[in-house]
């Protein structure tokens, strides 16, 4: 650790972390990307409860940025310090990602972005300050309009999914998410030879939220996912990021955001879906082809993020209109 870093840690009242920093820095330089957060890890950083103040890229000098990035590589605690340093380095990190830098390299430079819950959401809030809470604001009563609209579209979707007649409000909110892939047209896979093959609705649903049994071994699941991605490449259905739910679809026991071979646990399905949507923008990656119409619906009906208007499918547009009716 050079003198400049020591001085900065002393200035920020973090001198006690020098030993931890020194021990962990080299270990994290070649950090494996194939990681599952452990249950005995320290308490994860939660999303900032109040709106963040978006920093400017010019707020940090190159030297200050280097100190923060280096410290973040070796530390997950204190949580408030992680959140603060991630917020201050967000503009430079987002610029790297938006300039299409190699994603793996950026994540090696900023490992806390994905392995610390709340950091993707915080970066999205830096990008879109007024959009951060839109899904929570728009869902509920307006989200249930999807169920009403579904009843006007015939009953073909009901052969894929069974929704109980009696639902609590929370279950109804959750059911809507699971119905969407069966209501909206699935996307297409295009081969290297240019041949287009349409995904099935079941494949679209699994690409959006993959439901697995309670007790699924997450490390083994990740290994199988890795094998599937390597074997099928562009044909792989579960292209990351996506949501993984364990247990019953209306009352899962655990829910994860799956991104870059990481399983990041969230408190609820809507929280994981929210984080997943934001990951597309923070990481600057496209929606998975199989379920792109589901994400486009959420993009325009809930978040109000502009882009891709000309590509909106007519069925998606019809549902967006129904969702927004007063």
XYZ file of C-alpha atoms in Angstrom:
326
model
C 0.000 0.000 0.000
C 1.541 3.317 -1.053
C 1.724 6.433 1.147
C -1.027 8.198 -0.773
C -3.523 5.427 -0.063
C -2.538 5.367 3.621
C -2.998 9.136 3.861
C -6.425 8.961 2.253
C -7.596 6.138 4.527
C -6.403 8.172 7.515
C -8.189 11.258 6.183
C -11.449 9.295 5.883
C -11.054 7.757 9.342
C -10.406 4.265 7.967
C -6.857 3.657 9.228
C -8.020 0.543 11.064
C -8.815 -1.056 7.711
C -5.257 -0.866 6.358
C -4.350 -4.422 7.392
C -7.558 -5.869 5.943
C -7.065 -3.866 2.789
C -3.470 -5.024 2.368
C -4.333 -8.687 2.924
C -7.303 -8.784 0.588
C -6.115 -6.583 -2.267
C -4.053 -9.180 -4.124
C -6.547 -11.926 -3.424
C -9.252 -9.970 -5.227
C -7.219 -8.969 -8.288
C -7.966 -12.333 -9.856
C -11.370 -12.721 -8.317
C -13.433 -15.602 -9.701
C -16.546 -14.500 -11.537
C -18.236 -17.805 -10.716
C -19.368 -16.974 -7.176
C -22.437 -17.516 -5.040
C -22.912 -15.162 -2.076
C -22.623 -17.147 1.131
C -25.187 -17.086 3.892
C -22.474 -16.351 6.459
C -21.244 -13.266 4.585
C -21.550 -9.975 6.486
C -24.886 -8.202 6.347
C -25.357 -7.096 2.719
C -25.621 -3.475 1.771
C -29.266 -2.587 1.240
C -30.526 -0.078 -1.327
C -30.285 3.530 -0.180
C -33.600 4.355 1.555
C -33.584 7.993 0.410
C -32.913 9.352 -3.081
C -29.225 9.551 -3.867
C -27.611 12.788 -4.991
C -26.131 11.953 -8.400
C -22.427 12.806 -8.377
C -20.592 14.313 -11.320
C -17.707 12.603 -13.086
C -15.662 15.679 -12.239
C -16.345 15.419 -8.493
C -13.357 13.059 -8.058
C -9.748 13.493 -9.043
C -8.038 10.554 -10.728
C -6.059 9.917 -7.540
C -9.169 9.896 -5.328
C -10.956 7.586 -7.740
C -7.992 5.182 -7.730
C -7.993 5.014 -3.934
C -11.716 4.284 -3.779
C -11.664 1.684 -6.556
C -8.687 -0.081 -4.974
C -10.324 -0.091 -1.534
C -13.593 -1.454 -2.965
C -11.797 -4.386 -4.571
C -10.724 -5.653 -1.170
C -13.621 -4.726 1.114
C -17.340 -5.316 1.581
C -17.587 -3.557 4.932
C -18.331 -1.064 6.435
C -21.554 -1.074 4.438
C -21.948 2.696 4.531
C -18.420 3.149 3.183
C -19.052 0.683 0.355
C -22.240 2.506 -0.583
C -20.544 5.901 -0.436
C -17.522 4.890 -2.519
C -19.728 3.115 -5.065
C -21.873 6.223 -5.381
C -18.888 8.509 -5.836
C -17.295 6.257 -8.457
C -20.588 5.625 -10.306
C -20.176 8.238 -13.084
C -16.791 6.870 -14.178
C -17.980 3.266 -13.933
C -21.146 3.969 -15.932
C -19.143 5.799 -18.557
C -16.927 2.737 -18.984
C -19.970 0.489 -19.331
C -21.793 2.808 -21.744
C -18.695 3.025 -23.925
C -18.995 -0.740 -24.403
C -15.844 -1.608 -22.519
C -15.420 -5.350 -21.956
C -17.984 -6.141 -19.252
C -15.812 -8.720 -17.496
C -12.956 -6.260 -17.167
C -15.197 -3.558 -15.712
C -16.636 -6.021 -13.177
C -13.146 -7.094 -12.123
C -12.417 -3.430 -11.510
C -15.714 -2.975 -9.607
C -16.626 -6.374 -8.065
C -18.984 -4.779 -5.525
C -21.370 -3.745 -8.309
C -22.882 -7.216 -8.560
C -21.903 -9.047 -5.387
C -23.321 -6.358 -3.100
C -27.132 -6.044 -3.115
C -28.349 -2.531 -3.822
C -25.431 -1.328 -5.912
C -27.040 -1.960 -9.307
C -30.114 -0.097 -8.091
C -27.981 2.791 -6.856
C -26.163 3.099 -10.190
C -29.501 3.047 -12.034
C -30.686 5.892 -9.815
C -27.614 7.873 -10.835
C -28.592 7.271 -14.487
C -32.337 7.868 -14.066
C -33.015 9.743 -10.806
C -36.761 10.037 -11.430
C -37.274 6.403 -12.489
C -35.769 4.487 -9.572
C -39.021 3.693 -7.727
C -41.388 3.558 -10.700
C -42.071 -0.182 -10.638
C -43.204 -0.038 -7.010
C -45.309 3.057 -7.702
C -46.965 1.668 -10.838
C -47.594 -1.925 -9.780
C -50.368 -3.005 -7.423
C -53.734 -1.651 -8.599
C -52.436 -0.682 -12.042
C -50.514 -3.903 -12.405
C -53.708 -5.838 -11.802
C -55.151 -4.249 -14.910
C -53.031 -6.792 -16.740
C -55.304 -9.508 -15.322
C -58.366 -7.634 -16.555
C -56.804 -7.162 -19.991
C -55.845 -10.841 -20.096
C -59.490 -11.831 -19.738
C -60.247 -9.929 -22.964
C -57.590 -11.847 -24.900
C -59.214 -15.255 -24.852
C -58.176 -18.233 -22.755
C -55.211 -19.635 -24.674
C -52.732 -18.369 -22.060
C -54.533 -20.354 -19.352
C -53.300 -23.659 -20.776
C -49.775 -22.646 -19.757
C -50.370 -21.326 -16.260
C -53.011 -21.824 -13.574
C -53.872 -18.912 -11.303
C -56.052 -19.656 -8.233
C -59.416 -17.889 -8.086
C -58.806 -16.627 -4.563
C -55.677 -14.500 -4.238
C -54.369 -12.065 -1.691
C -53.350 -8.662 -3.046
C -49.682 -9.614 -2.843
C -50.314 -12.877 -4.688
C -52.304 -11.064 -7.380
C -49.440 -8.618 -7.863
C -47.023 -11.520 -8.193
C -49.295 -13.509 -10.509
C -49.259 -10.688 -13.044
C -45.508 -10.995 -13.515
C -45.810 -14.719 -14.194
C -48.673 -14.240 -16.662
C -46.853 -11.660 -18.808
C -44.676 -14.119 -20.803
C -47.798 -16.063 -21.789
C -49.713 -12.944 -22.854
C -46.992 -11.264 -24.889
C -45.353 -12.729 -28.005
C -42.001 -14.444 -27.404
C -38.992 -13.248 -29.350
C -36.882 -14.928 -32.003
C -33.494 -16.571 -32.079
C -31.416 -15.797 -35.131
C -28.701 -18.241 -36.096
C -25.337 -17.315 -37.525
C -26.777 -18.280 -40.931
C -29.597 -15.769 -40.509
C -32.374 -18.295 -39.843
C -34.982 -17.026 -37.370
C -36.622 -19.426 -34.932
C -39.357 -18.328 -32.556
C -39.003 -19.170 -28.877
C -41.973 -20.876 -27.227
C -44.000 -19.146 -24.537
C -42.682 -21.624 -21.976
C -39.131 -20.716 -22.973
C -39.982 -17.015 -22.703
C -41.390 -17.531 -19.204
C -38.286 -19.406 -18.093
C -36.020 -16.719 -19.559
C -37.888 -14.147 -17.458
C -38.336 -16.032 -14.170
C -36.898 -19.514 -13.798
C -38.814 -21.438 -11.130
C -36.935 -24.237 -9.376
C -37.796 -26.458 -6.389
C -37.173 -25.441 -2.802
C -33.728 -26.548 -1.713
C -32.130 -26.214 -5.153
C -28.363 -26.325 -4.751
C -27.299 -22.887 -6.001
C -23.600 -23.682 -6.665
C -24.645 -26.747 -8.667
C -27.318 -24.715 -10.474
C -24.651 -22.168 -11.442
C -22.366 -24.899 -12.750
C -25.160 -26.344 -14.896
C -26.010 -22.834 -16.122
C -22.385 -22.320 -17.109
C -22.385 -25.597 -19.035
C -25.639 -24.671 -20.784
C -24.309 -21.260 -21.816
C -21.068 -22.737 -23.117
C -22.804 -25.537 -25.016
C -25.621 -23.495 -26.554
C -24.165 -19.996 -26.638
C -26.669 -17.877 -28.597
C -29.413 -20.518 -28.336
C -29.313 -20.570 -24.534
C -32.716 -19.672 -23.116
C -31.637 -18.414 -19.697
C -29.439 -15.552 -20.824
C -28.397 -13.428 -17.905
C -29.594 -11.377 -16.219
C -32.840 -13.039 -15.221
C -34.731 -13.954 -12.047
C -34.527 -17.294 -10.256
C -37.283 -18.224 -7.789
C -37.268 -21.279 -5.527
C -40.573 -22.816 -4.498
C -44.142 -21.954 -5.441
C -44.369 -19.108 -7.951
C -46.815 -17.156 -5.758
C -44.943 -17.727 -2.502
C -41.281 -18.456 -3.249
C -38.933 -19.183 -0.384
C -35.953 -17.503 -2.059
C -35.542 -15.184 -5.041
C -32.305 -14.293 -6.844
C -31.075 -11.975 -9.526
C -28.872 -14.074 -11.801
C -26.213 -11.919 -13.425
C -22.732 -12.694 -14.729
C -22.697 -16.117 -13.061
C -23.633 -14.676 -9.703
C -26.741 -15.420 -7.630
C -27.699 -12.245 -5.749
C -30.511 -12.901 -3.280
C -33.353 -10.387 -2.908
C -36.161 -10.071 -0.396
C -39.005 -10.482 -2.889
C -39.831 -11.275 -6.489
C -40.624 -7.665 -7.325
C -37.286 -6.561 -5.830
C -35.421 -9.107 -7.974
C -37.345 -8.076 -11.104
C -36.621 -4.426 -10.339
C -32.904 -5.172 -9.931
C -32.891 -7.269 -13.097
C -34.436 -4.509 -15.205
C -31.948 -1.999 -13.849
C -29.045 -4.351 -14.555
C -29.809 -4.195 -18.286
C -29.233 -0.448 -18.239
C -26.380 -0.275 -15.764
C -24.442 -3.051 -17.539
C -25.500 -1.760 -20.963
C -26.739 -5.107 -22.279
C -29.716 -6.081 -24.403
C -32.862 -7.824 -23.210
C -32.772 -11.616 -23.665
C -34.437 -12.396 -27.024
C -36.891 -14.937 -25.612
C -38.598 -12.513 -23.204
C -37.671 -9.123 -24.656
C -41.343 -8.142 -25.028
C -41.922 -8.615 -21.301
C -39.046 -6.264 -20.497
C -40.167 -3.766 -23.132
C -43.601 -3.713 -21.556
C -42.118 -3.016 -18.118
C -39.775 -0.429 -19.630
C -42.552 1.646 -21.177
C -45.551 0.897 -18.964
C -43.839 1.094 -15.579
C -40.441 2.772 -15.716
C -41.114 5.232 -18.523
C -37.599 4.829 -19.909
C -37.397 6.008 -23.507
C -35.900 3.965 -26.318
C -36.952 1.317 -28.811
C -40.423 2.784 -29.407
C -40.417 1.666 -33.047
C -39.755 -1.918 -31.973
C -42.742 -2.201 -29.646
C -44.910 -5.146 -30.659
C -48.623 -4.263 -31.292
C -49.742 -6.603 -28.497
C -47.272 -4.982 -26.109
C -48.519 -1.544 -27.168
C -52.114 -2.577 -26.530
C -51.264 -3.780 -23.021
C -49.289 -0.594 -22.286
C -52.372 1.445 -23.245
C -54.605 -0.671 -20.989
C -52.137 -0.342 -18.127
C -52.032 3.445 -18.357
C -55.768 4.068 -18.545
C -57.080 6.208 -15.713
